[in-house]
Amino acid sequence: MTSKALIPFLVGMMLLTGVCNTLLTKYQDNQCVRNCDDPDPKNRRTFEQPVLQTAQMFVGEVGCWLVVGLMATYEQIARWKGPKANGYQAVRNGDADADDDNDNDNDAASVNSEHPLIEPARPKKRKAGPDGLLKGYGIVLLALPAVCDILGTTLVNAGLFMVAASIYQMTRGALVLFVGLFSVVFLRRKLHLFQWTSLVGVVVGVAMVGLAGVIWPDTKAEATDALQQAAKDAASVEALRAALGVVLIAGAQIFTATQFVLEEFLLERSNIEPIEVVGWEGLFGLAVTLICMLVLHLVVGRTDAGRYGMFDMVEGFRQMTEYKSIGVSSFLIMISIGGFNFFGLSVTRSVSATARSTIDSCRTLFIWMVSLGLGWESFKWLQVAGFALLVYFTFLFNGVVQPPFEFLRPREEVEELLPEEPIEHS
């Protein structure tokens, strides 16, 4: 059990690494990689490699095996130290009188014994591997949620370079809608009236956030006197890009919700550490992503139409190695994702689901504040209203706040949708 004194530190690090994930990815998307000196902003090209960014995420997840290895090494060292490490020492007394009576002999025997009277608690041995459904080759089943992770992450990465970072993070709030629906359909969970009301409110909140991005898109063109007309011409294009970005991010939550439900199904039927689940999914996901990158490069990336595009693997790696800002940010993203997984899992074991929903809302708020401070986006009142609805109905769904009306309040215990709790990823 995590010490209470450590929980604020874990929560703070989870917030920090989670915010860094989104902001560093958006920073990458804003980096110019071609025609950067062209006076016409329309001809400049930024880093748009969502598949490569997905591979970055899986490298970060594979890093969880370092934590697993360190934990196993620590436990092995603790076993090697044996009882002496716990303060037990044999007491020798060679001058005991042989003529003492039997009681004294028994007392001396207990004092001079080579073995402690009470055996010290030994560290529990780590299991050789998972059991149940994931035993042996069954571990390959974790490739299923990994594939869902690939699809969901690639779509949200594609959507992120079309919308502002805060709109991206808020639109991901649609996840609670699909988790709720899939839990009812596939896991046979029961939703109460206040939860259905919450899902409707979440949809309205996400729609308002997306509408704000479409009506007032944050164009990348600089509004100087020479470029005002170009900015006006780009406004309609940016609006369409923003609408497409919102659709991609919201649609990606279908795959993320499917991933959560699959993980719930597998974890209920096996005994495995959550951080090992992240590690295995990282391995499977990285392998599948690299194979897909190679195939897409050969089929699309090498063609005239696909050259310099998101499926041109050679161009993507060239940009990552040639531009220092992209290479450094890629390295930091891998570290932040590994850290987010570790701290997120630690928080999951230490606090309730309601606390985690509050933490995630704070993460969105911080991303929004930093994006405004960096000038990446402008302030939109409609976005504020949508975010407020999204936070309130998410809190209502998770039981952080009570339903405002008596008829919405359940008369029986509310069942958790995902008792195993979704594993933190990104």
Short mmCIF file of C-alpha atoms in Angstrom, two decimals:
data_model
loop_
_atom_site.label_atom_id
_atom_site.label_comp_id
_atom_site.label_asym_id
_atom_site.label_seq_id
_atom_site.Cartn_x
_atom_site.Cartn_y
_atom_site.Cartn_z
CA MET A 1 0.00 0.00 0.00
CA THR A 2 1.40 3.41 -0.96
CA SER A 3 2.21 5.74 1.95
CA LYS A 4 -0.26 8.61 2.30
CA ALA A 5 2.64 11.04 2.31
CA LEU A 6 3.61 9.87 -1.20
CA ILE A 7 0.15 10.25 -2.77
CA PRO A 8 0.41 14.04 -3.40
CA PHE A 9 3.79 13.44 -5.07
CA LEU A 10 2.38 10.64 -7.25
CA VAL A 11 -0.64 12.73 -8.23
CA GLY A 12 1.59 15.71 -9.04
CA MET A 13 3.89 13.60 -11.21
CA MET A 14 0.93 11.99 -12.95
CA LEU A 15 -0.41 15.47 -13.76
CA LEU A 16 3.01 16.72 -14.90
CA THR A 17 3.76 13.76 -17.18
CA GLY A 18 0.19 13.69 -18.54
CA VAL A 19 0.28 17.39 -19.41
CA CYS A 20 3.73 16.97 -20.99
CA ASN A 21 2.46 14.14 -23.21
CA THR A 22 -0.12 16.33 -24.93
CA LEU A 23 1.90 19.55 -25.04
CA LEU A 24 5.07 17.89 -26.37
CA THR A 25 3.08 16.11 -29.08
CA LYS A 26 1.41 19.39 -30.08
CA TYR A 27 4.83 21.06 -30.02
CA GLN A 28 6.06 18.45 -32.50
CA ASP A 29 3.05 19.09 -34.75
CA ASN A 30 3.92 22.81 -34.85
CA GLN A 31 7.51 22.28 -36.04
CA CYS A 32 8.18 23.29 -39.65
CA VAL A 33 10.06 20.60 -41.58
CA ARG A 34 9.86 21.74 -45.21
CA ASN A 35 9.71 25.06 -47.12
CA CYS A 36 10.22 26.87 -43.83
CA ASP A 37 11.67 29.99 -45.51
CA ASP A 38 8.81 30.37 -47.97
CA PRO A 39 7.05 33.75 -47.43
CA ASP A 40 3.67 32.13 -48.16
CA PRO A 41 2.53 30.16 -45.06
CA LYS A 42 0.43 27.89 -47.28
CA ASN A 43 3.58 26.33 -48.69
CA ARG A 44 5.19 25.59 -45.32
CA ARG A 45 4.92 22.03 -44.05
CA THR A 46 4.90 20.99 -40.44
CA PHE A 47 5.67 17.64 -38.80
CA GLU A 48 2.63 15.45 -39.49
CA GLN A 49 3.58 11.87 -38.62
CA PRO A 50 0.78 10.39 -36.44
CA VAL A 51 1.88 6.78 -37.07
CA LEU A 52 5.44 7.56 -35.99
CA GLN A 53 4.06 9.30 -32.89
CA THR A 54 2.11 6.14 -32.10
CA ALA A 55 5.36 4.16 -32.27
CA GLN A 56 6.87 6.69 -29.83
CA MET A 57 4.09 5.95 -27.37
CA PHE A 58 4.68 2.21 -27.52
CA VAL A 59 8.43 2.68 -26.96
CA GLY A 60 7.49 4.54 -23.78
CA GLU A 61 5.21 1.68 -22.73
CA VAL A 62 7.94 -0.88 -23.39
CA GLY A 63 10.03 1.13 -20.92
CA CYS A 64 7.72 -0.17 -18.18
CA TRP A 65 9.70 -3.42 -18.33
CA LEU A 66 12.62 -1.51 -16.79
CA VAL A 67 10.43 -0.84 -13.75
CA VAL A 68 9.34 -4.49 -13.64
CA GLY A 69 13.00 -5.58 -13.84
CA LEU A 70 14.06 -3.20 -11.05
CA MET A 71 11.23 -4.44 -8.82
CA ALA A 72 12.21 -8.07 -9.43
CA THR A 73 15.89 -7.29 -8.72
CA TYR A 74 15.01 -5.52 -5.47
CA GLU A 75 12.92 -8.47 -4.27
CA GLN A 76 15.70 -10.92 -5.23
CA ILE A 77 18.25 -8.94 -3.21
CA ALA A 78 15.85 -8.82 -0.26
CA ARG A 79 15.57 -12.64 -0.32
CA TRP A 80 19.36 -13.08 -0.50
CA LYS A 81 19.89 -11.01 2.63
CA GLY A 82 17.78 -13.49 4.63
CA PRO A 83 16.92 -13.21 8.34
CA LYS A 84 20.05 -11.17 9.23
CA ALA A 85 18.69 -8.29 7.19
CA ASN A 86 15.68 -8.27 9.51
CA GLY A 87 17.79 -7.92 12.69
CA TYR A 88 17.94 -11.57 13.79
CA GLN A 89 21.30 -12.76 15.15
CA ALA A 90 22.14 -16.06 16.82
CA VAL A 91 23.25 -15.56 20.45
CA ARG A 92 26.10 -17.86 21.59
CA ASN A 93 26.85 -18.60 25.27
CA GLY A 94 29.67 -21.16 25.78
CA ASP A 95 29.88 -20.61 29.59
CA ALA A 96 26.50 -22.03 30.52
CA ASP A 97 26.66 -24.20 33.63
CA ALA A 98 26.08 -27.88 32.76
CA ASP A 99 24.76 -28.53 36.28
CA ASP A 100 21.77 -26.15 35.92
CA ASP A 101 18.38 -27.73 36.38
CA ASN A 102 16.15 -28.61 33.46
CA ASP A 103 14.35 -25.28 33.48
CA ASN A 104 17.60 -23.38 33.20
CA ASP A 105 18.73 -25.74 30.41
CA ASN A 106 15.55 -25.04 28.51
CA ASP A 107 15.99 -21.30 28.96
CA ALA A 108 19.58 -21.49 27.78
CA ALA A 109 18.55 -23.56 24.79
CA SER A 110 16.08 -20.92 23.76
CA VAL A 111 18.71 -18.19 24.10
CA ASN A 112 21.50 -20.13 22.37
CA SER A 113 19.31 -21.37 19.54
CA GLU A 114 20.63 -20.87 16.01
CA HIS A 115 17.06 -20.29 14.78
CA PRO A 116 14.81 -17.38 15.68
CA LEU A 117 11.77 -18.22 17.82
CA ILE A 118 9.54 -16.27 15.44
CA GLU A 119 10.36 -16.58 11.78
CA PRO A 120 10.70 -13.18 10.10
CA ALA A 121 8.30 -12.30 7.33
CA ARG A 122 9.94 -13.05 4.03
CA PRO A 123 9.29 -11.06 0.88
CA LYS A 124 6.68 -12.65 -1.31
CA LYS A 125 8.05 -14.37 -4.35
CA ARG A 126 7.04 -12.96 -7.67
CA LYS A 127 5.07 -15.35 -9.79
CA ALA A 128 6.83 -16.81 -12.77
CA GLY A 129 4.12 -15.39 -15.03
CA PRO A 130 0.43 -14.60 -15.33
CA ASP A 131 -2.15 -17.30 -14.79
CA GLY A 132 -5.71 -17.80 -15.98
CA LEU A 133 -6.64 -16.63 -19.46
CA LEU A 134 -3.23 -15.00 -20.03
CA LYS A 135 -1.18 -18.03 -19.02
CA GLY A 136 1.48 -19.24 -21.49
CA TYR A 137 0.69 -18.35 -25.08
CA GLY A 138 -2.53 -16.75 -23.85
CA ILE A 139 -0.46 -13.62 -23.25
CA VAL A 140 -0.81 -13.00 -27.00
CA LEU A 141 -4.43 -12.03 -26.30
CA LEU A 142 -3.05 -8.70 -25.07
CA ALA A 143 -2.32 -7.95 -28.71
CA LEU A 144 -6.08 -7.28 -29.14
CA PRO A 145 -6.22 -4.22 -26.84
CA ALA A 146 -2.83 -3.20 -28.28
CA VAL A 147 -4.34 -3.06 -31.79
CA CYS A 148 -7.21 -0.95 -30.42
CA ASP A 149 -4.57 1.29 -28.84
CA ILE A 150 -2.80 1.65 -32.20
CA LEU A 151 -6.00 2.70 -33.99
CA GLY A 152 -7.15 5.03 -31.24
CA THR A 153 -3.76 6.71 -30.70
CA THR A 154 -3.07 7.17 -34.42
CA LEU A 155 -6.47 8.79 -34.96
CA VAL A 156 -6.10 11.19 -32.00
CA ASN A 157 -2.57 12.08 -33.13
CA ALA A 158 -3.94 12.83 -36.60
CA GLY A 159 -6.69 14.92 -35.07
CA LEU A 160 -4.28 16.80 -32.79
CA PHE A 161 -2.47 18.56 -35.63
CA MET A 162 -5.87 19.83 -36.87
CA VAL A 163 -7.15 21.30 -33.59
CA ALA A 164 -5.84 23.12 -30.52
CA ALA A 165 -4.38 21.03 -27.70
CA SER A 166 -7.16 21.92 -25.24
CA ILE A 167 -9.92 21.02 -27.74
CA TYR A 168 -8.13 17.73 -28.35
CA GLN A 169 -8.02 16.95 -24.63
CA MET A 170 -11.64 18.01 -24.03
CA THR A 171 -12.96 16.03 -27.00
CA ARG A 172 -11.36 12.93 -25.48
CA GLY A 173 -13.98 13.33 -22.76
CA ALA A 174 -16.31 11.48 -25.15
CA LEU A 175 -14.57 8.36 -23.84
CA VAL A 176 -16.97 8.12 -20.88
CA LEU A 177 -19.87 7.85 -23.37
CA PHE A 178 -18.45 4.83 -25.17
CA VAL A 179 -17.18 3.17 -21.98
CA GLY A 180 -20.67 3.47 -20.52
CA LEU A 181 -22.39 2.08 -23.62
CA PHE A 182 -19.89 -0.76 -24.16
CA SER A 183 -20.05 -1.73 -20.48
CA VAL A 184 -23.82 -2.17 -20.81
CA VAL A 185 -23.65 -4.08 -24.10
CA PHE A 186 -20.63 -6.34 -23.56
CA LEU A 187 -20.08 -6.52 -19.79
CA ARG A 188 -23.77 -6.53 -18.83
CA ARG A 189 -23.38 -3.61 -16.43
CA LYS A 190 -26.42 -1.58 -15.36
CA LEU A 191 -26.66 2.18 -15.84
CA HIS A 192 -28.92 4.27 -13.61
CA LEU A 193 -30.98 7.24 -14.77
CA PHE A 194 -28.44 9.79 -13.50
CA GLN A 195 -25.70 8.01 -15.49
CA TRP A 196 -27.71 8.09 -18.71
CA THR A 197 -28.35 11.78 -18.05
CA SER A 198 -24.61 12.25 -17.55
CA LEU A 199 -23.83 10.61 -20.89
CA VAL A 200 -26.23 12.98 -22.68
CA GLY A 201 -24.59 15.93 -20.91
CA VAL A 202 -21.12 14.70 -21.93
CA VAL A 203 -22.22 14.53 -25.58
CA VAL A 204 -23.57 18.11 -25.38
CA GLY A 205 -20.34 19.32 -23.73
CA VAL A 206 -18.10 17.65 -26.34
CA ALA A 207 -20.31 19.05 -29.15
CA MET A 208 -19.97 22.59 -27.76
CA VAL A 209 -16.17 22.24 -27.50
CA GLY A 210 -15.98 20.94 -31.07
CA LEU A 211 -18.30 23.69 -32.32
CA ALA A 212 -16.06 26.33 -30.72
CA GLY A 213 -13.10 24.93 -32.65
CA VAL A 214 -15.03 24.99 -35.93
CA ILE A 215 -16.48 28.50 -35.51
CA TRP A 216 -13.25 30.07 -34.24
CA PRO A 217 -10.38 27.94 -35.62
CA ASP A 218 -6.87 28.86 -34.51
CA THR A 219 -5.23 29.35 -37.90
CA LYS A 220 -1.48 28.91 -38.19
CA ALA A 221 -1.15 31.83 -40.62
CA GLU A 222 0.24 35.04 -39.15
CA ALA A 223 -2.21 37.93 -39.56
CA THR A 224 0.26 40.56 -40.86
CA ASP A 225 -0.78 43.16 -43.43
CA ALA A 226 0.80 41.14 -46.22
CA LEU A 227 -0.93 37.94 -45.17
CA GLN A 228 -4.40 39.11 -44.08
CA GLN A 229 -6.01 37.97 -47.32
CA ALA A 230 -4.26 34.60 -47.11
CA ALA A 231 -5.54 34.21 -43.55
CA LYS A 232 -9.10 34.92 -44.68
CA ASP A 233 -8.79 32.37 -47.47
CA ALA A 234 -7.41 29.83 -45.00
CA ALA A 235 -10.20 30.38 -42.45
CA SER A 236 -12.69 28.10 -44.20
CA VAL A 237 -10.03 25.45 -44.74
CA GLU A 238 -9.01 25.63 -41.08
CA ALA A 239 -12.66 25.31 -40.04
CA LEU A 240 -12.98 22.12 -42.09
CA ARG A 241 -9.71 20.82 -40.64
CA ALA A 242 -10.94 21.55 -37.12
CA ALA A 243 -14.24 19.75 -37.78
CA LEU A 244 -12.39 16.74 -39.19
CA GLY A 245 -9.98 16.79 -36.23
CA VAL A 246 -12.84 16.75 -33.71
CA VAL A 247 -14.51 13.86 -35.56
CA LEU A 248 -11.25 11.86 -35.64
CA ILE A 249 -10.57 12.41 -31.93
CA ALA A 250 -14.14 11.63 -30.86
CA GLY A 251 -14.26 8.59 -33.14
CA ALA A 252 -10.95 7.36 -31.73
CA GLN A 253 -12.61 7.05 -28.32
CA ILE A 254 -14.58 4.10 -29.71
CA PHE A 255 -11.30 2.17 -30.05
CA THR A 256 -10.07 3.38 -26.65
CA ALA A 257 -13.33 2.28 -25.00
CA THR A 258 -13.04 -1.10 -26.75
CA GLN A 259 -9.48 -1.35 -25.41
CA PHE A 260 -10.70 -0.68 -21.85
CA VAL A 261 -13.47 -3.28 -22.12
CA LEU A 262 -11.06 -5.89 -23.54
CA GLU A 263 -8.56 -5.20 -20.74
CA GLU A 264 -11.36 -5.50 -18.18
CA PHE A 265 -12.44 -8.85 -19.67
CA LEU A 266 -8.87 -10.23 -19.65
CA LEU A 267 -7.89 -8.93 -16.20
CA GLU A 268 -11.02 -10.37 -14.61
CA ARG A 269 -9.94 -13.82 -15.83
CA SER A 270 -6.24 -13.73 -14.97
CA ASN A 271 -3.79 -12.56 -12.34
CA ILE A 272 -1.19 -10.16 -13.73
CA GLU A 273 0.35 -6.91 -12.60
CA PRO A 274 -1.14 -3.90 -14.46
CA ILE A 275 2.32 -2.50 -15.22
CA GLU A 276 3.17 -5.82 -16.92
CA VAL A 277 0.00 -5.46 -19.00
CA VAL A 278 1.25 -2.06 -20.19
CA GLY A 279 4.66 -3.61 -20.97
CA TRP A 280 3.18 -6.49 -22.97
CA GLU A 281 0.83 -4.18 -24.87
CA GLY A 282 3.82 -1.94 -25.60
CA LEU A 283 5.75 -4.87 -27.10
CA PHE A 284 2.84 -6.11 -29.21
CA GLY A 285 1.83 -2.59 -30.20
CA LEU A 286 5.34 -1.59 -31.23
CA ALA A 287 5.77 -4.75 -33.31
CA VAL A 288 2.43 -4.29 -35.12
CA THR A 289 3.03 -0.55 -35.63
CA LEU A 290 6.49 -1.09 -37.17
CA ILE A 291 5.12 -3.76 -39.51
CA CYS A 292 2.24 -1.48 -40.57
CA MET A 293 4.66 1.42 -41.07
CA LEU A 294 6.81 -0.72 -43.38
CA VAL A 295 3.83 -1.99 -45.40
CA LEU A 296 2.27 1.48 -45.72
CA HIS A 297 5.61 2.93 -46.78
CA LEU A 298 6.03 0.32 -49.53
CA VAL A 299 2.42 0.64 -50.75
CA VAL A 300 1.76 4.39 -50.28
CA GLY A 301 4.82 6.24 -48.99
CA ARG A 302 7.02 5.51 -52.02
CA THR A 303 4.45 6.73 -54.55
CA ASP A 304 4.43 10.28 -55.92
CA ALA A 305 1.17 11.03 -54.11
CA GLY A 306 2.39 9.60 -50.81
CA ARG A 307 5.92 11.06 -50.80
CA TYR A 308 6.52 13.42 -47.84
CA GLY A 309 3.19 12.32 -46.37
CA MET A 310 2.34 10.62 -43.08
CA PHE A 311 3.04 7.15 -44.54
CA ASP A 312 6.50 8.03 -45.86
CA MET A 313 8.50 6.24 -43.17
CA VAL A 314 11.90 7.30 -44.52
CA GLU A 315 10.88 10.96 -44.54
CA GLY A 316 9.47 10.66 -41.01
CA PHE A 317 12.72 9.25 -39.61
CA ARG A 318 14.70 11.83 -41.57
CA GLN A 319 12.71 14.64 -39.98
CA MET A 320 13.13 13.11 -36.54
CA THR A 321 16.91 12.85 -36.86
CA GLU A 322 17.60 16.01 -38.88
CA TYR A 323 15.55 18.44 -36.78
CA LYS A 324 16.86 18.62 -33.23
CA SER A 325 13.58 19.97 -31.81
CA ILE A 326 11.67 16.93 -33.10
CA GLY A 327 14.31 14.41 -31.97
CA VAL A 328 14.55 15.86 -28.45
CA SER A 329 10.78 16.13 -28.08
CA SER A 330 10.40 12.51 -29.25
CA PHE A 331 12.81 11.37 -26.53
CA LEU A 332 10.96 13.43 -23.90
CA ILE A 333 7.60 12.05 -25.06
CA MET A 334 8.85 8.48 -24.59
CA ILE A 335 10.04 9.32 -21.05
CA SER A 336 6.84 11.19 -20.14
CA ILE A 337 4.63 8.34 -21.40
CA GLY A 338 6.62 5.79 -19.38
CA GLY A 339 6.39 8.06 -16.33
CA PHE A 340 2.66 8.64 -16.85
CA ASN A 341 2.04 4.90 -16.95
CA PHE A 342 4.06 4.30 -13.77
CA PHE A 343 2.61 7.20 -11.76
CA GLY A 344 -0.88 6.61 -13.15
CA LEU A 345 -0.86 2.97 -12.03
CA SER A 346 0.49 4.00 -8.61
CA VAL A 347 -2.32 6.53 -8.22
CA THR A 348 -4.89 3.98 -9.42
CA ARG A 349 -3.94 1.70 -6.52
CA SER A 350 -3.98 4.53 -3.98
CA VAL A 351 -7.06 6.64 -4.71
CA SER A 352 -10.63 6.14 -5.90
CA ALA A 353 -12.06 6.36 -9.40
CA THR A 354 -13.72 9.64 -8.43
CA ALA A 355 -10.35 11.15 -7.49
CA ARG A 356 -8.87 10.05 -10.82
CA SER A 357 -11.66 11.78 -12.74
CA THR A 358 -10.88 14.98 -10.84
CA ILE A 359 -7.17 14.59 -11.63
CA ASP A 360 -7.89 14.12 -15.35
CA SER A 361 -10.06 17.26 -15.40
CA CYS A 362 -7.19 19.20 -13.80
CA ARG A 363 -4.90 17.81 -16.51
CA THR A 364 -7.20 19.21 -19.21
CA LEU A 365 -7.36 22.57 -17.43
CA PHE A 366 -3.56 22.81 -17.17
CA ILE A 367 -3.14 21.95 -20.86
CA TRP A 368 -5.63 24.70 -21.73
CA MET A 369 -3.89 27.28 -19.54
CA VAL A 370 -0.42 26.48 -20.93
CA SER A 371 -1.70 26.54 -24.52
CA LEU A 372 -3.24 29.98 -23.93
CA GLY A 373 -0.02 31.20 -22.32
CA LEU A 374 2.09 29.97 -25.26
CA GLY A 375 -0.24 31.62 -27.77
CA TRP A 376 -1.13 28.31 -29.43
CA GLU A 377 -4.85 29.11 -29.22
CA SER A 378 -7.29 31.88 -28.37
CA PHE A 379 -9.85 32.15 -25.58
CA LYS A 380 -13.38 31.01 -26.56
CA TRP A 381 -16.40 31.38 -24.24
CA LEU A 382 -18.26 28.55 -25.99
CA GLN A 383 -15.31 26.27 -25.23
CA VAL A 384 -15.47 27.34 -21.55
CA ALA A 385 -19.18 26.47 -21.41
CA GLY A 386 -18.61 23.11 -23.11
CA PHE A 387 -15.72 22.25 -20.79
CA ALA A 388 -17.83 23.17 -17.72
CA LEU A 389 -20.62 20.83 -18.89
CA LEU A 390 -18.10 18.10 -19.69
CA VAL A 391 -16.49 18.30 -16.23
CA TYR A 392 -19.81 18.47 -14.36
CA PHE A 393 -21.43 15.52 -16.09
CA THR A 394 -18.22 13.45 -15.89
CA PHE A 395 -18.16 14.12 -12.13
CA LEU A 396 -21.86 13.23 -11.93
CA PHE A 397 -21.29 9.99 -13.83
CA ASN A 398 -18.40 8.98 -11.52
CA GLY A 399 -20.25 9.94 -8.33
CA VAL A 400 -18.05 12.92 -7.41
CA VAL A 401 -21.19 15.09 -7.17
CA GLN A 402 -24.70 13.99 -6.27
CA PRO A 403 -27.60 14.22 -8.77
CA PRO A 404 -29.35 17.60 -8.38
CA PHE A 405 -32.86 16.14 -8.37
CA GLU A 406 -34.35 13.49 -6.11
CA PHE A 407 -35.78 11.40 -8.96
CA LEU A 408 -32.26 11.01 -10.43
CA ARG A 409 -30.77 9.59 -7.23
CA PRO A 410 -30.41 5.78 -7.24
CA ARG A 411 -32.19 3.76 -4.57
CA GLU A 412 -29.66 0.92 -4.71
CA GLU A 413 -25.89 0.56 -4.71
CA VAL A 414 -24.26 1.76 -7.92
CA GLU A 415 -22.12 -0.93 -9.58
CA GLU A 416 -18.72 0.06 -10.94
CA LEU A 417 -18.59 -0.18 -14.73
CA LEU A 418 -14.96 -1.33 -14.77
CA PRO A 419 -14.12 -2.84 -11.35
CA GLU A 420 -10.54 -3.57 -12.49
CA GLU A 421 -10.18 0.14 -13.44
CA PRO A 422 -8.85 1.19 -16.85
CA ILE A 423 -5.07 1.06 -17.12
CA GLU A 424 -3.44 4.43 -17.67
CA HIS A 425 -1.79 4.77 -21.07
CA SER A 426 -1.50 8.30 -22.38
#
